[in-house]
mmCIF file of C-alpha atoms and ligand atoms in Angstrom:
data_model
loop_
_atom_site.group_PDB
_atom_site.id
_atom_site.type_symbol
_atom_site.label_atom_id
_atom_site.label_comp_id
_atom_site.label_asym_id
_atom_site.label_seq_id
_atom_site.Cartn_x
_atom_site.Cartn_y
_atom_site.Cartn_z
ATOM 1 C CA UNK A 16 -26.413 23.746 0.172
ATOM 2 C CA UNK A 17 -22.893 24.776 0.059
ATOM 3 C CA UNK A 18 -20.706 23.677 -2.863
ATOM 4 C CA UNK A 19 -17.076 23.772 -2.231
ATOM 5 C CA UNK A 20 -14.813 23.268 -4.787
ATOM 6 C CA UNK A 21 -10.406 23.107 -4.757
ATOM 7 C CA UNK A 22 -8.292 22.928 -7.210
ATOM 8 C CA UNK A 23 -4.943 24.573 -5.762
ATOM 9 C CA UNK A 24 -2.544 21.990 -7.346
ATOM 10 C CA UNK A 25 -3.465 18.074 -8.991
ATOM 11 C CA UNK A 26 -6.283 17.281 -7.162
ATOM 12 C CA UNK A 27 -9.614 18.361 -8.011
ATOM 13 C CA UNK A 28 -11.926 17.927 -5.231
ATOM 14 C CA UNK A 29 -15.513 18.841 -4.381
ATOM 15 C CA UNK A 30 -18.215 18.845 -1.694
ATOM 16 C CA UNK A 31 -21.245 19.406 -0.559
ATOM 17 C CA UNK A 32 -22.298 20.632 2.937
ATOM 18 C CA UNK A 33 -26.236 20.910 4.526
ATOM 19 C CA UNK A 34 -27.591 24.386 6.236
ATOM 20 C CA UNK A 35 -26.292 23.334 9.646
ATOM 21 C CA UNK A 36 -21.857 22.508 8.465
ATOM 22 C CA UNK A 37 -22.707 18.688 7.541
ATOM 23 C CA UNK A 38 -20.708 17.019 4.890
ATOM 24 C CA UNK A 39 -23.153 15.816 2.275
ATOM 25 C CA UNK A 40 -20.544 14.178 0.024
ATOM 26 C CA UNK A 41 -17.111 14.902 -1.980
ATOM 27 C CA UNK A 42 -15.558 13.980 -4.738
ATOM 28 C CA UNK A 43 -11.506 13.752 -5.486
ATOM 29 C CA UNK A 44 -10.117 13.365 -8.572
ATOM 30 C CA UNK A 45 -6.572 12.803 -8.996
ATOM 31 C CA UNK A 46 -4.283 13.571 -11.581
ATOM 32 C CA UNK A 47 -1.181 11.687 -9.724
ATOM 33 C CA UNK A 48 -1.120 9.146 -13.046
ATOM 34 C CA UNK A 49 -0.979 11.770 -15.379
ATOM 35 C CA UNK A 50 1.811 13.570 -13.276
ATOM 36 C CA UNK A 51 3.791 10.508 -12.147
ATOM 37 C CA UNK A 52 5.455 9.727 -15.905
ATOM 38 C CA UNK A 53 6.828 13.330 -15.481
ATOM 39 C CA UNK A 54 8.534 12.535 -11.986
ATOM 40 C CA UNK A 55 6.150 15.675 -10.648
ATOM 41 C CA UNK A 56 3.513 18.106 -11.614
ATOM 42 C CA UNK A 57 3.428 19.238 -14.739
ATOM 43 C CA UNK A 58 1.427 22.696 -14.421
ATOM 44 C CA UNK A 59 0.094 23.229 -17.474
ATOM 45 C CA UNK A 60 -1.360 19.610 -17.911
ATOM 46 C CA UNK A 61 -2.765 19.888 -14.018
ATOM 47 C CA UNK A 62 -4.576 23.306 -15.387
ATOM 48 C CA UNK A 63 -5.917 21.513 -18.554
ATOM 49 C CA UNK A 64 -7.485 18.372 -16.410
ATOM 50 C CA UNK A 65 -9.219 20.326 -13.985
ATOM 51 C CA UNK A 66 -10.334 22.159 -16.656
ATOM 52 C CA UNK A 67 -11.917 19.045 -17.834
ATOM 53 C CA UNK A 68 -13.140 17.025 -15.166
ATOM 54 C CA UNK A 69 -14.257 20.064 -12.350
ATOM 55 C CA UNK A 70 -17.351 20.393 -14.518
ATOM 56 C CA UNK A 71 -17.894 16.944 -14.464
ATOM 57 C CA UNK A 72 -17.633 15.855 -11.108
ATOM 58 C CA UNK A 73 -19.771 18.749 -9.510
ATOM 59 C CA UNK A 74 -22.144 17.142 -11.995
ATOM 60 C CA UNK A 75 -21.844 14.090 -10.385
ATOM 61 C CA UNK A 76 -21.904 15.596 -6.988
ATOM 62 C CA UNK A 77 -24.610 17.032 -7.340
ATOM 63 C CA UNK A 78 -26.725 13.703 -9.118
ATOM 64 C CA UNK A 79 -25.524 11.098 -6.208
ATOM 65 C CA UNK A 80 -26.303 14.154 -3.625
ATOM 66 C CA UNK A 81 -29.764 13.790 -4.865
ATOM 67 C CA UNK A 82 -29.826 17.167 -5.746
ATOM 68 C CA UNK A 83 -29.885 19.954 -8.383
ATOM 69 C CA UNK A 84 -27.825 22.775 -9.514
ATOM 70 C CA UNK A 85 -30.570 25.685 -8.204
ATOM 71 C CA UNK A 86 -30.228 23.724 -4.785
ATOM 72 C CA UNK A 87 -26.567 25.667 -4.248
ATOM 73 C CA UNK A 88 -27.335 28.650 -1.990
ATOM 74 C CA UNK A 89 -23.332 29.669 -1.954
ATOM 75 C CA UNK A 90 -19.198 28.376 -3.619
ATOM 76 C CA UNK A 91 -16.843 28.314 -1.511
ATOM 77 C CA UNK A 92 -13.093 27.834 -2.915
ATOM 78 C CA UNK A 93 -9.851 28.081 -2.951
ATOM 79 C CA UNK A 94 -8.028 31.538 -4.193
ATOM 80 C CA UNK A 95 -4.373 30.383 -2.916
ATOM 81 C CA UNK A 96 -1.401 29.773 -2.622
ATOM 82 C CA UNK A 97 -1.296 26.996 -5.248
ATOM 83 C CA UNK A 98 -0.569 26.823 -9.124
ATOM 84 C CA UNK A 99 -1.706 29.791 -10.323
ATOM 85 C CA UNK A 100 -3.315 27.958 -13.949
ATOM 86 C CA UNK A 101 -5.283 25.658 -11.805
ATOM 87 C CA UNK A 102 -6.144 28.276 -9.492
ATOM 88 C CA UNK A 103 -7.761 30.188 -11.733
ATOM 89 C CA UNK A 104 -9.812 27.090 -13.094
ATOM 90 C CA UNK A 105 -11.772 26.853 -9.609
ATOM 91 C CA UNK A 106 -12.129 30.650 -9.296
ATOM 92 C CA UNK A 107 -13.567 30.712 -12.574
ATOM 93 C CA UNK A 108 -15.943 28.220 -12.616
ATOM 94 C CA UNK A 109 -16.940 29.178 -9.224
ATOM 95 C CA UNK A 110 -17.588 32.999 -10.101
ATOM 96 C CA UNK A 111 -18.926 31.820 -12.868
ATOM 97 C CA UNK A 112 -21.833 29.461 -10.873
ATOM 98 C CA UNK A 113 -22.447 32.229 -8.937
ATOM 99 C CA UNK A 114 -22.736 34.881 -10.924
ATOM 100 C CA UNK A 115 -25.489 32.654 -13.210
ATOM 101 C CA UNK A 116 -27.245 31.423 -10.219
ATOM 102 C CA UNK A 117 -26.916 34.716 -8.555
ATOM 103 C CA UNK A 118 -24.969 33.272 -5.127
ATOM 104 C CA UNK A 119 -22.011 34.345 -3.199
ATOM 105 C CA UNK A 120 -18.272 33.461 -3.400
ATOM 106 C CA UNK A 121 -16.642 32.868 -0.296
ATOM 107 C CA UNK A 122 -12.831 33.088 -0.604
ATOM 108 C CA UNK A 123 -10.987 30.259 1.151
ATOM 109 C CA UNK A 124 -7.152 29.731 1.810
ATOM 110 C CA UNK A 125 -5.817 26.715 1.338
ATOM 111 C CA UNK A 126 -3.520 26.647 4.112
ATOM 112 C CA UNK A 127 -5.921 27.319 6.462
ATOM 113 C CA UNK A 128 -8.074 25.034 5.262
ATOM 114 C CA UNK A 129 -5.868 21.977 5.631
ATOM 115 C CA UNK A 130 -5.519 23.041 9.255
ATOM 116 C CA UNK A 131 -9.339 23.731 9.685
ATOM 117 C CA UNK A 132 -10.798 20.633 8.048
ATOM 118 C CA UNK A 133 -9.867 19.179 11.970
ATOM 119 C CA UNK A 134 -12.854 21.256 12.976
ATOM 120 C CA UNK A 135 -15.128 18.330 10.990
ATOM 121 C CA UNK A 136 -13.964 15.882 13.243
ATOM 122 C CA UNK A 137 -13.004 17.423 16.422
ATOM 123 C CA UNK A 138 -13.266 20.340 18.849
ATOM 124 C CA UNK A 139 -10.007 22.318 19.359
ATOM 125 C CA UNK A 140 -9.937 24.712 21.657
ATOM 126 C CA UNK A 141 -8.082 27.701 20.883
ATOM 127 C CA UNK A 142 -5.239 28.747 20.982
ATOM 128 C CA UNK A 143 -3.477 25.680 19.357
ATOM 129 C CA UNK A 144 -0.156 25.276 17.316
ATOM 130 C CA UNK A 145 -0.729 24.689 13.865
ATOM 131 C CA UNK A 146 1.898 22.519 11.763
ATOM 132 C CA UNK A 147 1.101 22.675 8.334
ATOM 133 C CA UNK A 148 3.460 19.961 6.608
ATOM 134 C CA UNK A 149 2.777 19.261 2.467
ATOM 135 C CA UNK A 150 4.376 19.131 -1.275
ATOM 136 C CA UNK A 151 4.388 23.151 -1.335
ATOM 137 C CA UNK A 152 4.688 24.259 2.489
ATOM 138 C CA UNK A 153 6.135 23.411 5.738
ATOM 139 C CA UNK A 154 4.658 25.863 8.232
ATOM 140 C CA UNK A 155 4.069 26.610 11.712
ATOM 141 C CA UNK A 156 1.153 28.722 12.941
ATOM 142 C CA UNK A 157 0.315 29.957 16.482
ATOM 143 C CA UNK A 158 -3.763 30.157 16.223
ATOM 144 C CA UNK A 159 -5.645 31.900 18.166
ATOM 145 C CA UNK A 160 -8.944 32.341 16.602
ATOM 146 C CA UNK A 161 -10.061 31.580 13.059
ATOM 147 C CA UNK A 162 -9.287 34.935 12.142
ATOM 148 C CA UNK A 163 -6.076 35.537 14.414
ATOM 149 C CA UNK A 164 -3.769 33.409 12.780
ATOM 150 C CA UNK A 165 0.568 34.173 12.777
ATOM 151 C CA UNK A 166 2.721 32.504 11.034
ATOM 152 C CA UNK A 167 5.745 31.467 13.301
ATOM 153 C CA UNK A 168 8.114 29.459 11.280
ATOM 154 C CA UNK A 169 8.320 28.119 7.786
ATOM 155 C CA UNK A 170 11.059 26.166 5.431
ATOM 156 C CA UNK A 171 14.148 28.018 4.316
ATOM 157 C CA UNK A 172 14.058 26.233 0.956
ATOM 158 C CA UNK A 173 12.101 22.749 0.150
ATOM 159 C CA UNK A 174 9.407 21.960 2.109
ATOM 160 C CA UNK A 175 8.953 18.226 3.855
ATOM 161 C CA UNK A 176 6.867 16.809 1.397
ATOM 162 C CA UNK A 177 8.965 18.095 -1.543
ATOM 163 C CA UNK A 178 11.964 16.282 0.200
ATOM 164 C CA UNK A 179 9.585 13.090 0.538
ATOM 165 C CA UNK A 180 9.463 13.482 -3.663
ATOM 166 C CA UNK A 181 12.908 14.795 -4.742
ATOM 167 C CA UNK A 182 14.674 11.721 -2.594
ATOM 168 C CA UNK A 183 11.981 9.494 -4.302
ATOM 169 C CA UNK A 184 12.881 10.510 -7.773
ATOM 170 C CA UNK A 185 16.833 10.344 -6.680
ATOM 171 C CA UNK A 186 15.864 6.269 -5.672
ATOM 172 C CA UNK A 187 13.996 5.767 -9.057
ATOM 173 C CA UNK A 188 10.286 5.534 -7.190
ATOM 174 C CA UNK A 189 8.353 7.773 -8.961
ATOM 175 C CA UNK A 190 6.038 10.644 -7.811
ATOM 176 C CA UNK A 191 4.449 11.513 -5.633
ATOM 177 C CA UNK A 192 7.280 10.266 -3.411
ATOM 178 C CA UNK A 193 5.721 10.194 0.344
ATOM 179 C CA UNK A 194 3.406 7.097 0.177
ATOM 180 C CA UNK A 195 6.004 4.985 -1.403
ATOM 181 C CA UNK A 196 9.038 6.060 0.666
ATOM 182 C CA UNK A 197 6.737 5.222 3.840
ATOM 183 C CA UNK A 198 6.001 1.505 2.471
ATOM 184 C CA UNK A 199 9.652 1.049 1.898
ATOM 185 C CA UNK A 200 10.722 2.612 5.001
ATOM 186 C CA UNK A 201 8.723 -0.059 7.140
ATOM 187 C CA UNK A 202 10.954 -3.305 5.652
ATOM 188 C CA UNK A 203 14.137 -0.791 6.344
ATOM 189 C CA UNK A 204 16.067 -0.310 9.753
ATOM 190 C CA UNK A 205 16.321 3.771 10.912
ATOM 191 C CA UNK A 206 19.413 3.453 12.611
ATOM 192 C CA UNK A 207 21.431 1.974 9.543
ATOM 193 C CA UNK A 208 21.512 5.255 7.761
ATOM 194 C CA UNK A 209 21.905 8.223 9.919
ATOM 195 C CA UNK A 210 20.660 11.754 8.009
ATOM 196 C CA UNK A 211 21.257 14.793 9.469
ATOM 197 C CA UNK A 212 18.517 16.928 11.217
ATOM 198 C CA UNK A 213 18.787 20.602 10.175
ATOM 199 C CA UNK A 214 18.180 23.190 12.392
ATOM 200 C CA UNK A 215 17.003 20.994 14.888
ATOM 201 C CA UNK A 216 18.535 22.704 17.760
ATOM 202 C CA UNK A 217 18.558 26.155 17.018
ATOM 203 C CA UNK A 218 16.409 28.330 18.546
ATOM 204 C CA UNK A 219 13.966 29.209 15.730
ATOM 205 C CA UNK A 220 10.834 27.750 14.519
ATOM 206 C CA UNK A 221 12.371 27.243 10.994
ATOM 207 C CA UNK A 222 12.652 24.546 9.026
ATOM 208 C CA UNK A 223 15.232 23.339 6.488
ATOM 209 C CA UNK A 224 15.053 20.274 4.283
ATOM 210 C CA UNK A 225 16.974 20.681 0.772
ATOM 211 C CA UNK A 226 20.488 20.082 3.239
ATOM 212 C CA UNK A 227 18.643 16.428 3.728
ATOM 213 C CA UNK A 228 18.241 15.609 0.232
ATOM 214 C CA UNK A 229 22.064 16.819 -0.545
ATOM 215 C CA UNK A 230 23.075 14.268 2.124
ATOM 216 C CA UNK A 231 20.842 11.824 0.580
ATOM 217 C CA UNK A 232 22.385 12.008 -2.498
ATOM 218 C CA UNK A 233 26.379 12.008 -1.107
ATOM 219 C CA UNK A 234 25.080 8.781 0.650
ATOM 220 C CA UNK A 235 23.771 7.161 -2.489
ATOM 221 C CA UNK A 236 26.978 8.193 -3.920
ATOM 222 C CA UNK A 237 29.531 6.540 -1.264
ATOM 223 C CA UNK A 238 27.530 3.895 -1.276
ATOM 224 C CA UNK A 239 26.493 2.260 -4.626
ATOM 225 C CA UNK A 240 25.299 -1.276 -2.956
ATOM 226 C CA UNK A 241 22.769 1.198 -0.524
ATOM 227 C CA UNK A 242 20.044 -1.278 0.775
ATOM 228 C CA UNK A 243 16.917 1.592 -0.328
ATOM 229 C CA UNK A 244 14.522 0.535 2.355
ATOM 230 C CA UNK A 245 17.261 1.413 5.164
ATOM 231 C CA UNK A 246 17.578 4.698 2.386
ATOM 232 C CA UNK A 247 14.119 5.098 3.163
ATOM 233 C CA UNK A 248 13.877 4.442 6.932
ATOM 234 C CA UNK A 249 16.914 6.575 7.860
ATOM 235 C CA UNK A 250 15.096 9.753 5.349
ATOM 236 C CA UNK A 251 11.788 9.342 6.792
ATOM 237 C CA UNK A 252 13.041 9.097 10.632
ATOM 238 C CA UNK A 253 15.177 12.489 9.938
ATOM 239 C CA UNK A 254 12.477 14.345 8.590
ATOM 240 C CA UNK A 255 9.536 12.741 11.409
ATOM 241 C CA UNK A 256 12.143 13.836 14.019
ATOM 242 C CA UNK A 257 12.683 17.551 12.779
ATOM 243 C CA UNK A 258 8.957 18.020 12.364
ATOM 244 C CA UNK A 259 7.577 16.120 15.887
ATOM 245 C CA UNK A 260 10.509 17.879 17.842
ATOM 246 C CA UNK A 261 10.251 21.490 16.346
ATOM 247 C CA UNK A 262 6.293 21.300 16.668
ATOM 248 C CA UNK A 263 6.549 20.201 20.131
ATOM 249 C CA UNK A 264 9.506 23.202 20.907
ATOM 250 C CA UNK A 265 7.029 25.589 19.397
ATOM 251 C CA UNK A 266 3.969 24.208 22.201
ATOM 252 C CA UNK A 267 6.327 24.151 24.696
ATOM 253 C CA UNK A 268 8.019 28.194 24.339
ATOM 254 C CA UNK A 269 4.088 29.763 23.418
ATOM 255 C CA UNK A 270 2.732 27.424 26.464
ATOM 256 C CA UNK A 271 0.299 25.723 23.982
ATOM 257 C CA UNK A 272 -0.303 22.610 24.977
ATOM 258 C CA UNK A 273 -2.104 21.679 21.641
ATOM 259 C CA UNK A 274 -1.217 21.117 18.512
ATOM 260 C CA UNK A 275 -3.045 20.310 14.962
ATOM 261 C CA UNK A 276 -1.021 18.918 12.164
ATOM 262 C CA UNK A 277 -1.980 18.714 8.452
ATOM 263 C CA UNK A 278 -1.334 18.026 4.747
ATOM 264 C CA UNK A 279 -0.217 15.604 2.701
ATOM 265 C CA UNK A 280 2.880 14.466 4.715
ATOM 266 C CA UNK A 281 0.132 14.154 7.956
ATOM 267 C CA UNK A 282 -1.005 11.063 6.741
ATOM 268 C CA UNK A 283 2.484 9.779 7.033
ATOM 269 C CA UNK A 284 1.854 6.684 9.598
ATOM 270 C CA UNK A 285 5.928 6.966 11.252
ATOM 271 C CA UNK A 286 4.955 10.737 11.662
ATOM 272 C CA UNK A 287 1.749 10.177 13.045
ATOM 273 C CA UNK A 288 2.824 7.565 15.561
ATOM 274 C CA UNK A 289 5.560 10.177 16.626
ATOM 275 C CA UNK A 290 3.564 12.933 17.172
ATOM 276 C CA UNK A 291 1.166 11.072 19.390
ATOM 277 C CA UNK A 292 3.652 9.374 21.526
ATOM 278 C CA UNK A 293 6.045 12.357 22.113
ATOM 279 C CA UNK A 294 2.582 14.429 22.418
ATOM 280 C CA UNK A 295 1.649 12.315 25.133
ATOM 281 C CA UNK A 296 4.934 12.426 27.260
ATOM 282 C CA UNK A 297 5.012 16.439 27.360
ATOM 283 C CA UNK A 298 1.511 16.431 27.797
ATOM 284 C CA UNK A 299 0.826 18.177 24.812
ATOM 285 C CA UNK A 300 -2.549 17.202 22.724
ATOM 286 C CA UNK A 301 -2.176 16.508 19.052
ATOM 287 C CA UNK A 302 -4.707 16.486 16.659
ATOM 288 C CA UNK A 303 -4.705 15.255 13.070
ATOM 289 C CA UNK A 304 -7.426 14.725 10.597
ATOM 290 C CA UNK A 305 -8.390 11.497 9.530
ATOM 291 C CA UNK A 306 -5.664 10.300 6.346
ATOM 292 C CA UNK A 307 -8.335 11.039 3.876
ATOM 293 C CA UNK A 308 -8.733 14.463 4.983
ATOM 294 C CA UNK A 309 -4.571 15.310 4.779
ATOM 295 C CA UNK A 310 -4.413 15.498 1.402
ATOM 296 C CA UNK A 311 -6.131 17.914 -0.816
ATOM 297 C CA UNK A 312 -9.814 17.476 -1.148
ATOM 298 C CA UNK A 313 -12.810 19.996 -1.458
ATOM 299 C CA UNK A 314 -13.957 19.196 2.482
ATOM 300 C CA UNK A 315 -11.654 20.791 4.059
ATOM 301 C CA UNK A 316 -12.537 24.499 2.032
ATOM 302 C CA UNK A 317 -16.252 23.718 2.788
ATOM 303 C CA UNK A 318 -15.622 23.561 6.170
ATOM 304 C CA UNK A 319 -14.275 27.477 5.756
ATOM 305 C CA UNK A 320 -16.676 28.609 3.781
ATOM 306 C CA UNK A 321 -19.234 27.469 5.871
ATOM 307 C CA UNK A 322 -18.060 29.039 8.871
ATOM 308 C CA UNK A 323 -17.894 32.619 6.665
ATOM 309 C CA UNK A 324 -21.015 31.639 5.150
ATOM 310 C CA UNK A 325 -22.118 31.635 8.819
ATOM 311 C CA UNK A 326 -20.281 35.227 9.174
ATOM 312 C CA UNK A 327 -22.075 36.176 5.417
ATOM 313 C CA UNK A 328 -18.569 37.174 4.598
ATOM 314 C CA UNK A 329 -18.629 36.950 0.985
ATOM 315 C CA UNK A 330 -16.010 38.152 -2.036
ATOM 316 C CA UNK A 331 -16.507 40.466 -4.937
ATOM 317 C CA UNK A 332 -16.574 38.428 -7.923
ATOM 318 C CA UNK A 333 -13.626 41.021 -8.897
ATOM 319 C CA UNK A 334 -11.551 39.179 -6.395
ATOM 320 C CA UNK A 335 -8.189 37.194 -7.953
ATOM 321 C CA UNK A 336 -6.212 34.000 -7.316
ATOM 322 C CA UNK A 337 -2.978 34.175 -5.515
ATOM 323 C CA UNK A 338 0.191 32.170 -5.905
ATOM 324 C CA UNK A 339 2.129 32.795 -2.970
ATOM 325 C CA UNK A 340 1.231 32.148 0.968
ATOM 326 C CA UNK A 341 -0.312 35.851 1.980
ATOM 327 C CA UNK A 342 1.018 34.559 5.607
ATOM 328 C CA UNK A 343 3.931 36.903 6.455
ATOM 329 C CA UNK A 344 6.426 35.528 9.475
ATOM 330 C CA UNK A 345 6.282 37.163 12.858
ATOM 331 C CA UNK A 346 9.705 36.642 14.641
ATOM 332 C CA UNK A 347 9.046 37.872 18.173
ATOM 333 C CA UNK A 348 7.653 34.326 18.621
ATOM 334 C CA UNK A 349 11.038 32.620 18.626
HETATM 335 O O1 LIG B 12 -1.378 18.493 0.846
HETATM 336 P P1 LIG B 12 -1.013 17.814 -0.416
HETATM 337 O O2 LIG B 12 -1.980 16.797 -0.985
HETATM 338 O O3 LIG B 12 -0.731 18.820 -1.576
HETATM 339 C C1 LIG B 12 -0.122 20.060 -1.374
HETATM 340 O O4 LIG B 12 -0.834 21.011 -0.982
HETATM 341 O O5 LIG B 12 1.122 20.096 -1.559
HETATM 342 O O6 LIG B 12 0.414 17.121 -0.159
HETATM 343 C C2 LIG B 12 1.085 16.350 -1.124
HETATM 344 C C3 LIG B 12 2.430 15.946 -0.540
HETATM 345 C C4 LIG B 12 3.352 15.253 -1.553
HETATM 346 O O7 LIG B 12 4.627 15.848 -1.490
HETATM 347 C C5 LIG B 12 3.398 13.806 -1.044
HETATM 348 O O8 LIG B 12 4.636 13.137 -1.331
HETATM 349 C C6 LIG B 12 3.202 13.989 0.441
HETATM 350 O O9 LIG B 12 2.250 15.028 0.548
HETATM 351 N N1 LIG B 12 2.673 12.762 1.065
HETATM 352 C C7 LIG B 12 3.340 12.061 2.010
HETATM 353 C C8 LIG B 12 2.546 10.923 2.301
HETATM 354 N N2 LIG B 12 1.403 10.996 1.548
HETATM 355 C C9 LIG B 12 1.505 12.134 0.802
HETATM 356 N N3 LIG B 12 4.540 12.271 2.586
HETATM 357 C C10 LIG B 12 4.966 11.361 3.487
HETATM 358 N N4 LIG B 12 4.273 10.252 3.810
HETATM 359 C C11 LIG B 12 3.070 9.989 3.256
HETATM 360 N N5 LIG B 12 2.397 8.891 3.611
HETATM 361 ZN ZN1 LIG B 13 -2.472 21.042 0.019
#
């Protein structure tokens, strides 16, 4: 069996794959209530939980798996980019496992893995776009194999799911700010409150959302009797449009016509609905996990380890945690 294991931010998740790729069974644990009193993630306190509770639930893994600690043949997880403290709680334990039960590490990146955890569920041919779109990154990949991978574009500042928390905290809703702001947006009306769309017709594969929130809060500001559903609506339809359109630009200039998109602000329903229908009309194919699968979890690293499990392309337990995206841009896309 494979154990894979992720801790990259406030989620600590877990799972178990069979000798052929099959998902056995995961675990999440989520540290959003410890966070949420704090208006965002407190990294010190995420650390100290997984710390905690990653021994735990592979314990528990392992006992509703049916199976035993000696049963793990390799650990996959994730090295970075994330929060470097909880980071190094994964790699730890995990070169720890291994070293006792004399097993390989397999090094896995969480950025790819959100985009590769599609792979469970579907077959994508390659080349396909990649849109990578959570609270840390916004980032567009041209992907050509599952080791050719270029970065194309990426945020300027914050990235979409740190817009969906900051304008959350500026309305009073608490963290994390995406799932809420989506509920509230449904009783709203979109074309009440009309946010800008930055760079949305430039010619670059950029994003930028921190201009968003600033117009967020001027609005607020002019406007002290705001209704915050139509707050809401208008946010989430400016972001949904930047992202769908600049995805879709990004198909349409490489002549890809397919497209995965991932992370936490995937499971966004507006977004998702978007995607699919513009998809459709440019005859473009989008693919997105299933919800469950957008945020973090420990599935979507099995499903790279096991692939360079396949490849027996292991990591010296010398091997470090990173902080920062290793991806660097390539302009002579766009
Ligand atoms: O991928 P993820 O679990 O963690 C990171 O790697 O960052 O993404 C978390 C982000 C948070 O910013 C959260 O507000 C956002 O995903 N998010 C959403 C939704 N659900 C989670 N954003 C918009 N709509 C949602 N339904
Ligand atoms: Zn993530």
């Amino acid at each position: 069996m494979l154990l894979a294991i992720e801790t990259s931010c406030d989620e600590t998740g877990v799972a178990l794959f069979d000798e052929e790729g099959r998902l056995i069974k995961e675990l999440v644990f989520s540290q959003v209530d410890l966070h949420s009193q704090f208006g965002g993630i407190v990294p010190e306190i995420a650390s100290r939980k997984h710390l905690e509770i990653l021994p735990l639930l592979t314990k528990s893994l392992l006992k509703s798996a049916g199976a035993e600690i000696g049963d793990i043949k390799a650990i996959g997880v994730t090295f970075g980019p994330g929060l470097i403290g909880s980071l190094l709680v994964g790699v730890s334990f995990a070169k720890a496992l291994a070293f006792a039960l004399k097993i390989p590490v397999i090094k896995v990146d969480h950025l790819i893995a959100h985009l590769f955890v599609i792979f469970l569920e579907k077959k994508v041919e390659f080349p396909f776009i990649g849109l990578l779109v959570s609270g840390g990154h916004t980032a567009l990949f041209l992907i050509n194999s599952w080791e050719e991978i270029f970065l194309i574009g990426h945020t300027r500042d914050d990235a979409g799911g740190e817009a969906f928390d900051k304008v959350a905290k500026l309305l009073g809703l608490g963290y994390p700010g995406g799932p809420v702001i989506s509920e509230l947006a449904k009783k709203g009306d979109p074309e009440k409150v009309k946010f800008p769309r930055p760079l949305l017709n430039e010619n670059t594969f950029d994003f930028s959302f921190s201009g968003l929130k600033t117009a967020v809060v001027n609005y607020l500001k002019k406007n002290p009797d705001y209704k915050k559903e139509d707050v809401c609506a208008g946010f989430e339809e400016a972001v949904c449009e930047v992202l769908v359109k600049k995805t879709l630009f990004a198909c349409e200039k490489l002549k890809i016509p397919r497209v995965v998109v991932a992370g936490g602000v995937a499971s966004n329903e507006r977004l998702r609905k978007k995607l699919f229908e513009e998809g459709r009309k440019k005859g473009i194919k989008v693919y997105m996990p299933d919800k469950k699968f957008c945020t973090d979890n420990g599935v979507m690293v099995g499903v790279v380890a096991f692939y360079k499990w396949k490849k027996r392309e292991f990591c010296p337990l010398t091997e470090e945690p990173y902080a920062r995206a290793v991806f660097k841009k390539l302009s002579t896309f766009c």
